[in-house]
Amino acid sequence: MEYHELNPLIRGRELELLSKEDFERMIQAKSLEALGEILKTTIYHPYIYEGFERDFEANLLAESAKLFTWLKESAPEPEVVWVYTMRYTFHNLKVLTKAEMTGKNLDHLYRNDGFYSCETLKQAIHTQTSTELPPQLLDSIREVHEYCEESSVLQGIDVIYDRYFLTEQRRLGEKLGYPELLEEIIAFIDLTNITTMARGILQQRSSGFMTAVLSSSGSIPKEAFLTFVKSDLEAYLSFLQTTDYRELIEPAVREGELDFVQLEQIKDNYLSSLYQAAQTQAFGPLPLLAFLNAKEIESKNLRLLVIGKKNQFDNETIRERVRQVYDA
């Protein structure tokens, strides 16, 4: 019932989402300019002008930042919003930590997550203390600092932050106590692990490396993945046929190979499908999360369309890569 005031506002904002028909029209647009003319009839019209493609990414990010900030201020449980925007928090930690370690200015790579400013994160990374950041983020920063004192390999920074990100997702999902949300989080972790292990096999990564990068917060035991460290991809794909995800990932498996681009698309579409129950729910946080996800998928599709039309990709190539659109 805490969401009874916010959810009607969310329903109103859903009317702004681009429909499947809108995306089909944009796919069939004969040029970037024709795509822009279609976008002029949508909420993105302020961002369409001559040469709009040069600023389109920055404008999409600004649009997301406004949405994140509004939801953080409006939601009865801001942590629900952070479950979704946390991926950008950890992206920022990676970027700004590397800037701290290398002496470079990477502020332009910061992405507003609606919660922690660039300066707040930079100060926390520099001092390893903060009155604004939760303990889990400070723990991750301190572990990364310890790692950087012993190693100059920047990839280790990503590994540590990614592990903390997935652990924090599971912890927060369990704390909030919404079954649908926890189901999505666990599926996200499992599918991330599935992709990570496949890449590790192809790159012949060591057991130590895979132990560090795989998360133990999913439903498939981490130890089950690790048994394939020195195996081949064919054996690993056979193992995946024994999991609950066998039918889901089947379209991405071809002749003993894994199509990572399609797997990522399958992952996005599957996680979106878990939010479809939001259409029948009047209470709780699911409509909020479904709308956040829908906006993120919409942004991904718009980026794909602008890049595709700019580089004159054929319509079928673009259509194959467009993510499933939220059907409000």
GROMACS .gro file of C-alpha atoms in nm:
model
  328
    1MET     CA    1   0.000   0.000   0.000
    2GLU     CA    2   0.299   0.232   0.042
    3TYR     CA    3   0.310   0.263  -0.337
    4HIS     CA    4  -0.054   0.364  -0.385
    5GLU     CA    5   0.041   0.727  -0.461
    6LEU     CA    6   0.343   0.658  -0.682
    7ASN     CA    7   0.203   0.379  -0.900
    8PRO     CA    8  -0.070   0.592  -1.067
    9LEU     CA    9   0.207   0.838  -1.161
   10ILE     CA   10   0.408   0.548  -1.303
   11ARG     CA   11   0.106   0.440  -1.507
   12GLY     CA   12   0.087   0.790  -1.647
   13ARG     CA   13   0.454   0.787  -1.743
   14GLU     CA   14   0.408   0.448  -1.912
   15LEU     CA   15   0.193   0.624  -2.173
   16GLU     CA   16   0.509   0.805  -2.287
   17LEU     CA   17   0.687   0.480  -2.373
   18LEU     CA   18   0.745   0.407  -2.740
   19SER     CA   19   0.532   0.120  -2.871
   20LYS     CA   20   0.626  -0.180  -3.083
   21GLU     CA   21   0.463   0.000  -3.375
   22ASP     CA   22   0.678   0.310  -3.312
   23PHE     CA   23   0.994   0.099  -3.323
   24GLU     CA   24   0.883  -0.081  -3.638
   25ARG     CA   25   0.829   0.254  -3.810
   26MET     CA   26   1.175   0.367  -3.698
   27ILE     CA   27   1.334   0.043  -3.820
   28GLN     CA   28   1.176   0.101  -4.160
   29ALA     CA   29   1.286   0.466  -4.174
   30LYS     CA   30   1.500   0.513  -4.484
   31SER     CA   31   1.753   0.745  -4.323
   32LEU     CA   32   1.874   0.898  -3.999
   33GLU     CA   33   1.681   1.214  -4.086
   34ALA     CA   34   1.360   1.013  -4.135
   35LEU     CA   35   1.419   0.848  -3.797
   36GLY     CA   36   1.453   1.194  -3.644
   37GLU     CA   37   1.120   1.302  -3.794
   38ILE     CA   38   0.948   1.010  -3.620
   39LEU     CA   39   1.117   1.094  -3.289
   40LYS     CA   40   0.989   1.452  -3.317
   41THR     CA   41   0.641   1.312  -3.243
   42THR     CA   42   0.756   1.152  -2.915
   43ILE     CA   43   0.881   1.274  -2.576
   44TYR     CA   44   1.229   1.284  -2.730
   45HIS     CA   45   1.139   1.579  -2.954
   46PRO     CA   46   1.354   1.831  -2.757
   47TYR     CA   47   1.660   1.627  -2.855
   48ILE     CA   48   1.592   1.618  -3.229
   49TYR     CA   49   1.759   1.887  -3.438
   50GLU     CA   50   2.011   1.902  -3.721
   51GLY     CA   51   2.303   1.679  -3.623
   52PHE     CA   52   2.108   1.540  -3.325
   53GLU     CA   53   2.299   1.211  -3.344
   54ARG     CA   54   2.615   1.380  -3.211
   55ASP     CA   55   2.448   1.466  -2.879
   56PHE     CA   56   2.196   1.183  -2.863
   57GLU     CA   57   2.390   0.966  -2.617
   58ALA     CA   58   2.446   1.255  -2.378
   59ASN     CA   59   2.079   1.351  -2.403
   60LEU     CA   60   1.965   0.995  -2.328
   61LEU     CA   61   2.190   0.990  -2.021
   62ALA     CA   62   2.049   1.324  -1.904
   63GLU     CA   63   1.696   1.188  -1.948
   64SER     CA   64   1.785   0.880  -1.738
   65ALA     CA   65   1.942   1.095  -1.466
   66LYS     CA   66   1.622   1.299  -1.432
   67LEU     CA   67   1.415   0.981  -1.408
   68PHE     CA   68   1.643   0.823  -1.146
   69THR     CA   69   1.639   1.137  -0.933
   70TRP     CA   70   1.259   1.170  -0.954
   71LEU     CA   71   1.205   0.807  -0.855
   72LYS     CA   72   1.454   0.824  -0.569
   73GLU     CA   73   1.269   1.124  -0.428
   74SER     CA   74   0.922   0.977  -0.492
   75ALA     CA   75   0.959   0.609  -0.401
   76PRO     CA   76   0.861   0.504  -0.047
   77GLU     CA   77   1.164   0.272  -0.053
   78PRO     CA   78   1.453   0.441  -0.239
   79GLU     CA   79   1.653   0.119  -0.209
   80VAL     CA   80   1.417  -0.038  -0.464
   81VAL     CA   81   1.531   0.223  -0.715
   82TRP     CA   82   1.894   0.164  -0.621
   83VAL     CA   83   1.858  -0.208  -0.695
   84TYR     CA   84   1.819  -0.098  -1.055
   85THR     CA   85   2.058   0.198  -1.071
   86MET     CA   86   2.328   0.023  -0.864
   87ARG     CA   87   2.486  -0.101  -1.188
   88TYR     CA   88   2.575   0.261  -1.265
   89THR     CA   89   2.704   0.321  -0.912
   90PHE     CA   90   2.955   0.041  -0.958
   91HIS     CA   91   3.036   0.156  -1.311
   92ASN     CA   92   3.124   0.493  -1.158
   93LEU     CA   93   3.337   0.331  -0.888
   94LYS     CA   94   3.535   0.144  -1.154
   95VAL     CA   95   3.593   0.453  -1.367
   96LEU     CA   96   3.678   0.690  -1.082
   97THR     CA   97   3.904   0.439  -0.908
   98LYS     CA   98   4.102   0.393  -1.229
   99ALA     CA   99   4.123   0.771  -1.256
  100GLU     CA  100   4.257   0.788  -0.900
  101MET     CA  101   4.515   0.516  -0.967
  102THR     CA  102   4.636   0.652  -1.302
  103GLY     CA  103   4.609   1.025  -1.238
  104LYS     CA  104   4.378   1.070  -1.538
  105ASN     CA  105   4.058   1.274  -1.542
  106LEU     CA  106   3.774   1.038  -1.635
  107ASP     CA  107   3.485   1.248  -1.506
  108HIS     CA  108   3.326   1.242  -1.853
  109LEU     CA  109   3.259   0.868  -1.806
  110TYR     CA  110   3.061   0.923  -1.485
  111ARG     CA  111   2.693   0.829  -1.517
  112ASN     CA  112   2.436   0.982  -1.280
  113ASP     CA  113   2.273   0.701  -1.080
  114GLY     CA  114   2.034   0.930  -0.892
  115PHE     CA  115   2.209   0.862  -0.559
  116TYR     CA  116   2.581   0.946  -0.540
  117SER     CA  117   2.744   1.244  -0.706
  118CYS     CA  118   3.076   1.228  -0.888
  119GLU     CA  119   3.245   1.434  -0.616
  120THR     CA  120   3.104   1.215  -0.336
  121LEU     CA  121   3.245   0.901  -0.498
  122LYS     CA  122   3.580   1.062  -0.580
  123GLN     CA  123   3.621   1.177  -0.220
  124ALA     CA  124   3.531   0.831  -0.086
  125ILE     CA  125   3.778   0.664  -0.322
  126HIS     CA  126   4.052   0.908  -0.224
  127THR     CA  127   4.000   0.887   0.154
  128GLN     CA  128   3.833   0.543   0.184
  129THR     CA  129   3.580   0.704   0.416
  130SER     CA  130   3.239   0.862   0.364
  131THR     CA  131   2.934   0.968   0.562
  132GLU     CA  132   2.711   0.924   0.255
  133LEU     CA  133   2.807   0.584   0.113
  134PRO     CA  134   2.671   0.261   0.266
  135PRO     CA  135   2.921   0.027   0.437
  136GLN     CA  136   2.911  -0.224   0.150
  137LEU     CA  137   3.039   0.034  -0.098
  138LEU     CA  138   3.315   0.143   0.139
  139ASP     CA  139   3.417  -0.221   0.187
  140SER     CA  140   3.450  -0.261  -0.190
  141ILE     CA  141   3.656   0.059  -0.218
  142ARG     CA  142   3.892  -0.055   0.058
  143GLU     CA  143   3.940  -0.400  -0.095
  144VAL     CA  144   4.022  -0.241  -0.430
  145HIS     CA  145   4.276  -0.013  -0.261
  146GLU     CA  146   4.443  -0.314  -0.100
  147TYR     CA  147   4.455  -0.486  -0.438
  148CYS     CA  148   4.604  -0.178  -0.609
  149GLU     CA  149   4.882  -0.162  -0.350
  150GLU     CA  150   5.000  -0.502  -0.473
  151SER     CA  151   4.908  -0.498  -0.842
  152SER     CA  152   4.898  -0.253  -1.132
  153VAL     CA  153   4.664  -0.469  -1.345
  154LEU     CA  154   4.353  -0.253  -1.381
  155GLN     CA  155   4.130  -0.547  -1.471
  156GLY     CA  156   4.141  -0.657  -1.107
  157ILE     CA  157   3.950  -0.340  -1.017
  158ASP     CA  158   3.660  -0.451  -1.237
  159VAL     CA  159   3.667  -0.803  -1.094
  160ILE     CA  160   3.638  -0.688  -0.732
  161TYR     CA  161   3.367  -0.430  -0.797
  162ASP     CA  162   3.164  -0.675  -1.010
  163ARG     CA  163   3.172  -0.932  -0.730
  164TYR     CA  164   3.054  -0.676  -0.473
  165PHE     CA  165   2.782  -0.556  -0.712
  166LEU     CA  166   2.623  -0.901  -0.748
  167THR     CA  167   2.658  -0.976  -0.375
  168GLU     CA  168   2.491  -0.646  -0.289
  169GLN     CA  169   2.212  -0.713  -0.537
  170ARG     CA  170   2.128  -1.041  -0.363
  171ARG     CA  171   2.161  -0.893  -0.013
  172LEU     CA  172   1.933  -0.601  -0.093
  173GLY     CA  173   1.682  -0.822  -0.273
  174GLU     CA  174   1.652  -1.045   0.032
  175LYS     CA  175   1.630  -0.747   0.266
  176LEU     CA  176   1.346  -0.583   0.069
  177GLY     CA  177   1.155  -0.911   0.066
  178TYR     CA  178   0.966  -0.889  -0.264
  179PRO     CA  179   0.963  -1.237  -0.427
  180GLU     CA  180   0.934  -1.106  -0.784
  181LEU     CA  181   1.229  -0.873  -0.734
  182LEU     CA  182   1.444  -1.146  -0.581
  183GLU     CA  183   1.357  -1.379  -0.870
  184GLU     CA  184   1.480  -1.119  -1.119
  185ILE     CA  185   1.800  -1.058  -0.923
  186ILE     CA  186   1.885  -1.428  -0.901
  187ALA     CA  187   1.817  -1.476  -1.274
  188PHE     CA  188   2.038  -1.176  -1.351
  189ILE     CA  189   2.323  -1.324  -1.145
  190ASP     CA  190   2.282  -1.672  -1.297
  191LEU     CA  191   2.283  -1.542  -1.654
  192THR     CA  192   2.582  -1.320  -1.579
  193ASN     CA  193   2.770  -1.621  -1.440
  194ILE     CA  194   2.673  -1.832  -1.744
  195THR     CA  195   2.822  -1.574  -1.980
  196THR     CA  196   3.129  -1.510  -1.764
  197MET     CA  197   3.214  -1.881  -1.743
  198ALA     CA  198   3.177  -1.928  -2.119
  199ARG     CA  199   3.413  -1.638  -2.187
  200GLY     CA  200   3.655  -1.774  -1.927
  201ILE     CA  201   3.668  -2.111  -2.101
  202LEU     CA  202   3.735  -1.953  -2.441
  203GLN     CA  203   4.006  -1.728  -2.290
  204GLN     CA  204   4.155  -2.026  -2.097
  205ARG     CA  205   4.135  -1.840  -1.766
  206SER     CA  206   4.283  -1.993  -1.452
  207SER     CA  207   4.088  -2.141  -1.163
  208GLY     CA  208   4.198  -1.851  -0.941
  209PHE     CA  209   4.073  -1.593  -1.188
  210MET     CA  210   3.735  -1.762  -1.236
  211THR     CA  211   3.695  -1.804  -0.860
  212ALA     CA  212   3.736  -1.428  -0.830
  213VAL     CA  213   3.499  -1.325  -1.111
  214LEU     CA  214   3.212  -1.569  -1.060
  215SER     CA  215   2.942  -1.479  -0.809
  216SER     CA  216   2.823  -1.720  -0.539
  217SER     CA  217   2.492  -1.530  -0.504
  218GLY     CA  218   2.299  -1.707  -0.782
  219SER     CA  219   2.097  -2.030  -0.781
  220ILE     CA  220   2.359  -2.233  -0.972
  221PRO     CA  221   2.644  -2.315  -0.731
  222LYS     CA  222   2.971  -2.139  -0.807
  223GLU     CA  223   3.150  -2.472  -0.760
  224ALA     CA  224   2.948  -2.621  -1.046
  225PHE     CA  225   3.087  -2.358  -1.282
  226LEU     CA  226   3.443  -2.400  -1.157
  227THR     CA  227   3.451  -2.769  -1.257
  228PHE     CA  228   3.468  -2.648  -1.620
  229VAL     CA  229   3.777  -2.425  -1.579
  230LYS     CA  230   4.002  -2.662  -1.775
  231SER     CA  231   3.724  -2.805  -1.987
  232ASP     CA  232   3.607  -2.717  -2.337
  233LEU     CA  233   3.302  -2.516  -2.439
  234GLU     CA  234   3.116  -2.822  -2.568
  235ALA     CA  235   3.125  -2.990  -2.227
  236TYR     CA  236   3.015  -2.667  -2.059
  237LEU     CA  237   2.723  -2.625  -2.299
  238SER     CA  238   2.618  -2.982  -2.220
  239PHE     CA  239   2.615  -2.889  -1.851
  240LEU     CA  240   2.394  -2.586  -1.922
  241GLN     CA  241   2.141  -2.827  -2.074
  242THR     CA  242   2.089  -2.966  -1.723
  243THR     CA  243   1.999  -2.625  -1.574
  244ASP     CA  244   1.671  -2.434  -1.558
  245TYR     CA  245   1.805  -2.202  -1.829
  246ARG     CA  246   1.849  -2.470  -2.099
  247GLU     CA  247   1.547  -2.367  -2.309
  248LEU     CA  248   1.613  -1.996  -2.260
  249ILE     CA  249   1.970  -1.999  -2.395
  250GLU     CA  250   1.910  -2.261  -2.666
  251PRO     CA  251   1.867  -2.003  -2.948
  252ALA     CA  252   2.217  -1.868  -2.873
  253VAL     CA  253   2.380  -2.212  -2.910
  254ARG     CA  254   2.483  -2.311  -3.263
  255GLU     CA  255   2.696  -2.611  -3.354
  256GLY     CA  256   2.880  -2.617  -3.025
  257GLU     CA  257   2.938  -2.240  -3.024
  258LEU     CA  258   2.778  -1.965  -2.814
  259ASP     CA  259   2.655  -1.644  -2.975
  260PHE     CA  260   2.734  -1.388  -2.704
  261VAL     CA  261   2.550  -1.103  -2.877
  262GLN     CA  262   2.231  -1.307  -2.894
  263LEU     CA  263   2.281  -1.435  -2.540
  264GLU     CA  264   2.292  -1.076  -2.414
  265GLN     CA  265   1.973  -1.001  -2.605
  266ILE     CA  266   1.807  -1.312  -2.461
  267LYS     CA  267   1.913  -1.202  -2.112
  268ASP     CA  268   1.759  -0.855  -2.154
  269ASN     CA  269   1.435  -0.996  -2.298
  270TYR     CA  270   1.402  -1.258  -2.025
  271LEU     CA  271   1.456  -1.013  -1.741
  272SER     CA  272   1.201  -0.779  -1.903
  273SER     CA  273   0.950  -1.067  -1.918
  274LEU     CA  274   0.978  -1.114  -1.541
  275TYR     CA  275   0.834  -0.764  -1.498
  276GLN     CA  276   0.528  -0.828  -1.716
  277ALA     CA  277   0.322  -0.913  -1.406
  278ALA     CA  278   0.340  -0.541  -1.327
  279GLN     CA  279   0.055  -0.487  -1.572
  280THR     CA  280  -0.188  -0.646  -1.325
  281GLN     CA  281  -0.045  -0.512  -0.999
  282ALA     CA  282  -0.179  -0.197  -0.838
  283PHE     CA  283   0.041  -0.209  -0.529
  284GLY     CA  284   0.403  -0.275  -0.443
  285PRO     CA  285   0.724  -0.180  -0.625
  286LEU     CA  286   0.691  -0.396  -0.936
  287PRO     CA  287   0.531  -0.128  -1.161
  288LEU     CA  288   0.816   0.110  -1.067
  289LEU     CA  289   1.082  -0.150  -1.152
  290ALA     CA  290   0.902  -0.249  -1.472
  291PHE     CA  291   0.897   0.115  -1.583
  292LEU     CA  292   1.267   0.160  -1.501
  293ASN     CA  293   1.349  -0.150  -1.702
  294ALA     CA  294   1.127  -0.040  -1.991
  295LYS     CA  295   1.300   0.299  -2.009
  296GLU     CA  296   1.642   0.132  -2.007
  297ILE     CA  297   1.543  -0.107  -2.287
  298GLU     CA  298   1.396   0.186  -2.480
  299SER     CA  299   1.727   0.374  -2.452
  300LYS     CA  300   1.922   0.068  -2.569
  301ASN     CA  301   1.693   0.032  -2.870
  302LEU     CA  302   1.718   0.402  -2.958
  303ARG     CA  303   2.099   0.388  -2.942
  304LEU     CA  304   2.092   0.086  -3.170
  305LEU     CA  305   1.861   0.259  -3.417
  306VAL     CA  306   2.061   0.582  -3.432
  307ILE     CA  307   2.390   0.395  -3.478
  308GLY     CA  308   2.230   0.158  -3.729
  309LYS     CA  309   2.077   0.431  -3.944
  310LYS     CA  310   2.392   0.643  -3.922
  311ASN     CA  311   2.601   0.351  -4.051
  312GLN     CA  312   2.335   0.244  -4.303
  313PHE     CA  313   2.273  -0.103  -4.157
  314ASP     CA  314   1.995  -0.290  -4.334
  315ASN     CA  315   1.656  -0.307  -4.162
  316GLU     CA  316   1.672  -0.679  -4.087
  317THR     CA  317   2.009  -0.646  -3.911
  318ILE     CA  318   1.866  -0.374  -3.688
  319ARG     CA  319   1.540  -0.563  -3.626
  320GLU     CA  320   1.729  -0.873  -3.511
  321ARG     CA  321   1.910  -0.673  -3.244
  322VAL     CA  322   1.621  -0.468  -3.107
  323ARG     CA  323   1.523  -0.572  -2.754
  324GLN     CA  324   1.173  -0.675  -2.652
  325VAL     CA  325   0.959  -0.365  -2.594
  326TYR     CA  326   0.747  -0.336  -2.279
  327ASP     CA  327   0.385  -0.390  -2.383
  328ALA     CA  328   0.193  -0.159  -2.153
   0.00000   0.00000   0.00000
